[in-house]
Amino acid sequence: MPEANTIPLDFRRYSLEEMRQRAADFRAELQRRRTVRQFSDEAVPGAVIEDCIAAAGSAPSGANQQPWHFVVVSDPEIKRRIREAAEAEEREFYERRAPDEWLQALAPLGTDASKPFLETAPYLIVIFAQTYGVSEDGSRIKHYYVSESVGIATGILIAALHYAGLATLTHTPSPMSFLSDILGRPANERPYLILITGYPAEDATVPAIKRKNLGEITTLFQA
Ligand code: IYR
């Protein structure tokens, strides 16, 4: 095996009691997370967004290539352009492209082509996946497990923002290439999703839907 350059692991071991408590607390915290579609325009500290993105950037990735880029948008004019382009795509989707089966699957969520939150919320965090890297001399570097890596980073970002006390909406207008144009991103990056971030509107409601229970999402082969 080739020899890797190593350093000591910084690992924290908890007592069993603490471990149980931490796992139970984290479970309860994340079970309260809901995807929000009505946002307040109240300002959010930029430092919180920074910390959460830094947490997301700690995600494991294929060959440690960290194939993600986070674009943080609070500029009202850029938000307006993103809303305009996203709503144009969504109208196409809801009125023409979406098969009936897909529309039926979305019905319980009550979504439609109107996306006012793209302008109301203080932050849009646009996540890009780097399908390949570019070296100093301009040559392509192959990236591995890009969608898995960016998905994990996005999951950590959503959890971090929730833990910090903010609401998010994972939004995937399709196709999303307008984001590369508006935000001036390079050809090796493909838009992955938009995370709309802020406080929920005072009167925000969420769909009355249920999560699968533990038994449904788990299979045990016990010792
Ligand atoms: N992108 C559309 C449609 C949509 C698709 C799925 I799958 C969702 O879970 C929610 C919405 C939209 O944002 O409205």
Coordinates of C-alpha atoms and ligand atoms in Angstrom, one line a residue:
M1 CA 0.0 0.0 0.0
P2 CA 1.4 3.5 -0.7
E3 CA 2.3 5.4 2.4
A4 CA 0.0 8.3 3.2
N5 CA 1.3 11.3 5.2
T6 CA -0.6 11.1 8.5
I7 CA -1.3 13.1 11.7
P8 CA -2.9 12.0 15.0
L9 CA -6.7 11.8 15.0
D10 CA -8.6 14.4 17.0
F11 CA -11.4 12.2 18.4
R12 CA -13.7 12.9 21.3
R13 CA -14.9 9.9 23.3
Y14 CA -18.1 10.4 25.3
S15 CA -19.4 8.4 28.3
L16 CA -22.2 6.0 27.3
E17 CA -24.6 8.2 29.1
E18 CA -23.5 11.3 27.2
M19 CA -23.5 9.4 23.9
R20 CA -27.1 8.3 24.4
Q21 CA -28.1 11.8 25.4
R22 CA -26.3 13.5 22.4
A23 CA -27.8 11.0 19.9
A24 CA -31.3 11.5 21.4
D25 CA -31.0 15.3 21.4
F26 CA -29.7 15.4 17.8
R27 CA -32.6 13.1 16.7
A28 CA -35.2 15.4 18.4
E29 CA -33.6 18.5 17.0
L30 CA -33.6 17.2 13.4
Q31 CA -37.0 15.7 13.7
R32 CA -38.3 19.3 14.2
R33 CA -36.8 20.4 10.9
R34 CA -39.3 21.2 8.2
T35 CA -38.9 22.4 4.7
V36 CA -40.4 25.9 4.7
R37 CA -42.0 27.7 1.7
Q38 CA -43.0 31.0 3.3
F39 CA -40.1 33.2 4.3
S40 CA -39.7 36.4 6.3
D41 CA -37.5 39.2 4.8
E42 CA -35.8 39.6 8.2
A43 CA -32.1 39.9 8.0
V44 CA -29.9 37.0 9.1
P45 CA -26.3 37.5 10.3
G46 CA -23.8 36.7 7.4
A47 CA -21.4 35.1 9.9
V48 CA -24.0 32.3 10.6
I49 CA -24.2 31.5 6.9
E50 CA -20.4 31.4 6.8
D51 CA -20.1 29.1 9.7
C52 CA -22.8 26.7 8.3
I53 CA -21.0 26.7 4.9
A54 CA -17.7 26.0 6.6
A55 CA -19.4 23.0 8.4
A56 CA -20.7 21.8 5.0
G57 CA -17.2 22.0 3.6
S58 CA -16.1 19.4 6.2
A59 CA -18.1 16.7 4.4
P60 CA -16.2 13.6 3.2
S61 CA -15.7 13.5 -0.6
G62 CA -14.4 11.2 -3.3
A63 CA -10.6 11.3 -3.1
N64 CA -11.0 14.3 -0.9
Q65 CA -11.6 16.4 -4.0
Q66 CA -14.2 18.6 -2.3
P67 CA -16.1 19.0 -5.5
W68 CA -18.5 21.8 -4.3
H69 CA -18.8 25.5 -4.5
F70 CA -21.3 27.6 -2.6
V71 CA -22.5 30.9 -4.0
V72 CA -24.2 33.1 -1.4
V73 CA -26.7 35.6 -2.8
S74 CA -28.3 38.5 -0.8
D75 CA -28.1 41.1 -3.6
P76 CA -31.8 41.9 -4.4
E77 CA -31.2 42.4 -8.2
I78 CA -29.5 39.0 -8.5
K79 CA -32.3 37.4 -6.5
R80 CA -34.8 39.0 -8.8
R81 CA -33.1 37.6 -11.9
I82 CA -33.0 34.2 -10.3
R83 CA -36.7 34.3 -9.5
E84 CA -37.6 35.4 -13.0
A85 CA -35.6 32.6 -14.6
A86 CA -36.7 30.0 -12.2
E87 CA -40.4 30.9 -12.5
A88 CA -40.1 30.7 -16.3
E89 CA -38.8 27.2 -16.1
E90 CA -41.3 26.2 -13.4
R91 CA -44.2 27.4 -15.5
E92 CA -42.9 25.2 -18.3
F93 CA -42.7 22.3 -15.8
Y94 CA -46.1 22.7 -14.2
E95 CA -48.0 23.6 -17.4
R96 CA -46.3 21.3 -19.9
R97 CA -43.3 19.2 -19.0
A98 CA -44.4 17.4 -15.9
P99 CA -46.1 14.1 -16.4
D100 CA -49.4 13.6 -14.5
E101 CA -47.8 11.1 -12.2
W102 CA -45.2 13.6 -11.1
L103 CA -47.8 16.3 -10.5
Q104 CA -49.9 13.9 -8.4
A105 CA -46.8 13.1 -6.3
L106 CA -46.3 16.8 -5.7
A107 CA -50.0 17.6 -4.9
P108 CA -49.6 17.0 -1.1
L109 CA -46.9 19.6 -1.0
G110 CA -49.0 22.3 -2.6
T111 CA -46.2 23.6 -4.8
D112 CA -46.7 25.6 -8.0
A113 CA -44.7 27.8 -10.4
S114 CA -44.8 30.8 -8.2
K115 CA -41.5 31.2 -6.3
P116 CA -41.8 34.6 -4.3
F117 CA -39.4 33.2 -1.6
L118 CA -36.5 33.6 -4.1
E119 CA -36.8 37.3 -3.5
T120 CA -38.2 37.4 0.0
A121 CA -35.7 35.3 1.8
P122 CA -32.5 37.1 2.8
Y123 CA -30.2 34.4 1.4
L124 CA -30.1 32.1 -1.5
I125 CA -27.2 29.6 -1.2
V126 CA -26.6 28.2 -4.6
I127 CA -24.7 24.9 -4.5
F128 CA -22.6 23.9 -7.5
A129 CA -21.1 20.5 -8.1
Q130 CA -17.7 20.5 -9.8
T131 CA -18.0 17.7 -12.3
Y132 CA -14.3 17.9 -12.9
G133 CA -11.4 19.9 -11.5
V134 CA -9.1 22.3 -13.3
S135 CA -5.4 22.3 -12.6
E136 CA -3.2 25.4 -12.6
D137 CA -2.1 24.7 -16.2
G138 CA -5.8 24.4 -17.3
S139 CA -5.9 20.6 -17.7
R140 CA -8.9 18.6 -16.4
I141 CA -8.7 16.6 -13.2
K142 CA -11.1 13.7 -12.9
H143 CA -13.5 13.9 -9.9
Y144 CA -15.0 10.9 -8.3
Y145 CA -18.4 10.4 -6.6
V146 CA -19.4 14.0 -7.3
S147 CA -23.2 13.7 -6.6
E148 CA -22.6 11.6 -3.4
S149 CA -20.1 14.1 -2.1
V150 CA -22.2 17.2 -2.9
G151 CA -25.3 15.5 -1.5
I152 CA -23.5 14.8 1.8
A153 CA -22.2 18.4 2.0
T154 CA -25.7 19.7 1.3
G155 CA -27.2 17.5 4.0
I156 CA -24.7 18.9 6.5
L157 CA -25.5 22.4 5.4
I158 CA -29.2 21.9 5.9
A159 CA -28.7 20.3 9.3
A160 CA -26.3 23.2 10.3
L161 CA -28.7 25.9 9.3
H162 CA -31.5 24.2 11.1
Y163 CA -29.3 23.7 14.2
A164 CA -28.4 27.4 14.1
G165 CA -32.1 28.4 14.1
L166 CA -32.8 29.1 10.4
A167 CA -35.3 27.6 8.0
T168 CA -34.4 26.3 4.5
L169 CA -36.1 25.2 1.3
T170 CA -34.3 22.9 -1.1
H171 CA -35.3 24.1 -4.5
T172 CA -34.4 22.5 -7.8
P173 CA -35.8 24.4 -10.7
S174 CA -35.2 22.3 -13.8
P175 CA -33.2 22.9 -15.9
M176 CA -31.0 25.0 -13.8
S177 CA -28.3 26.2 -16.2
F178 CA -29.6 29.8 -15.9
L179 CA -27.9 29.8 -12.5
S180 CA -24.4 29.3 -14.1
D181 CA -25.1 32.3 -16.4
I182 CA -26.5 34.6 -13.8
L183 CA -23.8 33.8 -11.3
G184 CA -21.0 33.6 -13.8
R185 CA -19.8 30.1 -12.8
P186 CA -17.2 28.2 -14.9
A187 CA -18.0 25.3 -17.3
N188 CA -16.7 22.6 -14.8
E189 CA -19.5 23.5 -12.3
R190 CA -23.1 22.4 -12.6
P191 CA -25.9 23.9 -10.5
Y192 CA -26.9 21.3 -7.9
L193 CA -29.6 23.0 -5.9
I194 CA -30.7 26.3 -4.4
L195 CA -31.0 26.5 -0.6
I196 CA -33.4 29.3 0.2
T197 CA -32.4 30.4 3.7
G198 CA -33.9 32.7 6.4
Y199 CA -36.5 32.9 9.1
P200 CA -39.9 31.5 8.3
A201 CA -42.8 34.0 7.8
E202 CA -44.7 34.7 11.1
D203 CA -47.7 32.8 9.7
A204 CA -45.8 30.0 7.9
T205 CA -47.6 26.7 7.6
V206 CA -46.2 23.4 6.4
P207 CA -47.9 20.4 4.7
A208 CA -49.5 17.9 7.1
I209 CA -47.3 15.0 5.9
K210 CA -45.6 12.2 7.9
R211 CA -42.1 10.8 8.0
K212 CA -41.6 7.1 7.7
N213 CA -41.0 5.6 11.1
L214 CA -37.8 4.0 12.2
G215 CA -39.0 0.5 11.5
E216 CA -39.9 1.4 7.9
I217 CA -36.5 2.8 7.1
T218 CA -34.4 0.3 8.9
T219 CA -33.5 -3.4 8.6
L220 CA -31.6 -5.1 11.4
F221 CA -29.5 -8.2 11.3
Q222 CA -28.7 -8.5 15.0
A223 CA -25.9 -10.2 16.8
Ligands
IYR1 N1 -39.0 21.9 -9.1 C1 -40.4 22.1 -9.0 C2 -41.1 20.8 -8.7 C3 -40.8 20.1 -7.5 C4 -40.3 18.8 -7.6 C5 -40.1 18.0 -6.5 I1 -39.5 16.1 -6.8 C6 -40.4 18.5 -5.2 O1 -40.2 17.7 -4.1 C7 -40.9 19.8 -5.1 C8 -41.1 20.6 -6.2 C9 -40.7 23.2 -7.9 O2 -39.7 23.6 -7.2 O3 -41.8 23.6 -7.7

